[in-house]
Coordinates of C-alpha atoms in Angstrom, one line a residue:
M1 CA -47.0 208.2 -49.1
N2 CA -44.7 210.2 -47.3
E3 CA -45.5 208.9 -44.3
E4 CA -45.2 205.1 -44.8
I5 CA -41.5 206.0 -46.4
L6 CA -41.4 207.9 -42.7
N7 CA -42.3 204.9 -40.5
Q8 CA -40.3 202.5 -43.4
I9 CA -37.3 204.3 -42.2
L10 CA -37.8 204.7 -38.3
T11 CA -38.2 201.4 -38.2
E12 CA -35.0 200.2 -39.8
L13 CA -33.3 203.4 -38.4
K14 CA -35.0 201.2 -34.4
E15 CA -33.6 198.0 -35.8
V16 CA -30.1 199.3 -36.8
K17 CA -30.2 201.5 -33.4
R18 CA -31.0 197.6 -31.6
S19 CA -28.0 195.7 -33.4
M20 CA -25.6 198.3 -32.7
A21 CA -23.5 197.8 -29.3
T22 CA -23.3 200.3 -26.8
K23 CA -20.3 202.3 -25.5
D24 CA -20.1 200.0 -22.8
E25 CA -20.4 196.9 -24.7
L26 CA -17.6 198.1 -27.1
E27 CA -15.4 199.3 -23.9
A28 CA -15.7 195.9 -22.7
I29 CA -14.5 194.5 -26.3
R30 CA -11.7 196.8 -26.3
Q31 CA -10.8 196.0 -22.4
S32 CA -11.3 191.9 -23.4
M33 CA -8.7 192.3 -26.3
A34 CA -4.9 192.7 -26.1
T35 CA -3.1 195.6 -27.2
K36 CA -0.4 195.7 -29.6
G37 CA 2.1 195.3 -26.9
E38 CA 0.7 192.8 -25.5
L39 CA 0.3 190.8 -28.6
E40 CA 4.2 191.4 -29.0
A41 CA 5.4 190.3 -26.0
I42 CA 3.4 187.1 -25.9
R43 CA 5.1 186.9 -29.8
Q44 CA 8.2 187.3 -28.4
S45 CA 8.1 184.6 -25.7
M46 CA 6.3 182.3 -27.3
A47 CA 9.3 179.2 -28.8
T48 CA 9.6 179.2 -32.6
K49 CA 9.8 176.3 -34.4
D50 CA 13.3 176.0 -34.7
E51 CA 13.8 176.0 -31.2
L52 CA 10.7 173.2 -30.6
K53 CA 12.6 171.2 -32.4
G54 CA 15.9 171.6 -30.1
M55 CA 13.7 170.8 -27.5
A56 CA 13.7 167.5 -25.6
T57 CA 11.2 165.5 -25.9
K58 CA 9.9 162.5 -23.8
D59 CA 11.9 159.6 -25.7
D60 CA 15.2 161.7 -24.8
F61 CA 14.5 162.3 -21.2
N62 CA 13.8 157.9 -21.6
A63 CA 17.0 158.1 -23.3
V64 CA 19.3 159.9 -20.8
K65 CA 17.4 158.3 -18.2
L66 CA 18.7 154.8 -19.4
A67 CA 22.3 156.2 -19.6
V68 CA 21.8 157.5 -15.9
L69 CA 21.3 154.2 -14.4
E70 CA 24.1 152.6 -16.8
L71 CA 26.6 155.1 -15.8
S72 CA 25.5 154.7 -12.1
E73 CA 25.7 150.6 -12.2
K74 CA 29.1 151.4 -13.3
V75 CA 30.0 153.7 -10.8
N76 CA 28.6 151.0 -8.2
T77 CA 30.9 148.5 -9.5
I78 CA 34.1 150.3 -9.3
M79 CA 33.3 151.7 -5.9
E80 CA 33.0 147.7 -4.7
N81 CA 35.8 147.1 -6.4
M82 CA 37.9 150.3 -5.0
V83 CA 41.0 150.0 -3.1
T84 CA 40.1 152.1 -0.1
K85 CA 42.1 153.9 2.6
T86 CA 42.0 151.7 5.0
D87 CA 42.9 148.5 2.3
L88 CA 45.6 150.7 1.8
K89 CA 46.5 151.1 5.7
Y90 CA 46.4 147.1 5.9
I91 CA 49.0 146.9 2.7
E92 CA 51.4 149.4 4.3
T93 CA 51.6 148.1 7.3
K94 CA 52.3 144.0 6.0
I95 CA 54.5 145.8 4.0
I96 CA 56.6 147.1 6.6
E97 CA 56.4 144.1 8.5
H98 CA 57.4 142.2 6.2
D99 CA 60.4 144.8 5.5
K100 CA 61.3 144.0 9.0
E101 CA 61.5 140.8 8.5
L102 CA 63.7 141.0 5.6
F103 CA 66.2 143.4 7.8
K104 CA 66.0 140.2 10.5
F105 CA 67.0 137.6 8.1
K106 CA 69.7 139.9 6.1
D107 CA 71.4 140.3 9.5
F108 CA 71.2 136.7 10.1
V109 CA 72.4 135.7 6.7
S110 CA 75.3 138.0 7.4
L111 CA 76.3 136.9 11.0
L112 CA 76.4 133.1 9.5
T113 CA 78.5 134.1 6.5
K114 CA 81.2 135.9 8.9

């Protein structure tokens, strides 16, 4: 009977030993697990719910894209209708020519009135 109990205990010990992890297995598990420091670094780099709420969505990007396109059209319209330096030079030249003509007429009128 004692021998039977001893055999049963030995069998159970062998079963327990088989199900236990070896040192190498435990070391592999330990190396693959994150340390407290690594977990803290991950936690700090993750966005919070509040931060996620503040981030732009695809709809936001589409709205911004639409606004940029509208502004671009307005800028193009302004650029098409805006006076250029060349236009200003031409107007300045014409004003100078007209001033000269007016001066000539004034001289002519003053000669006639004398």
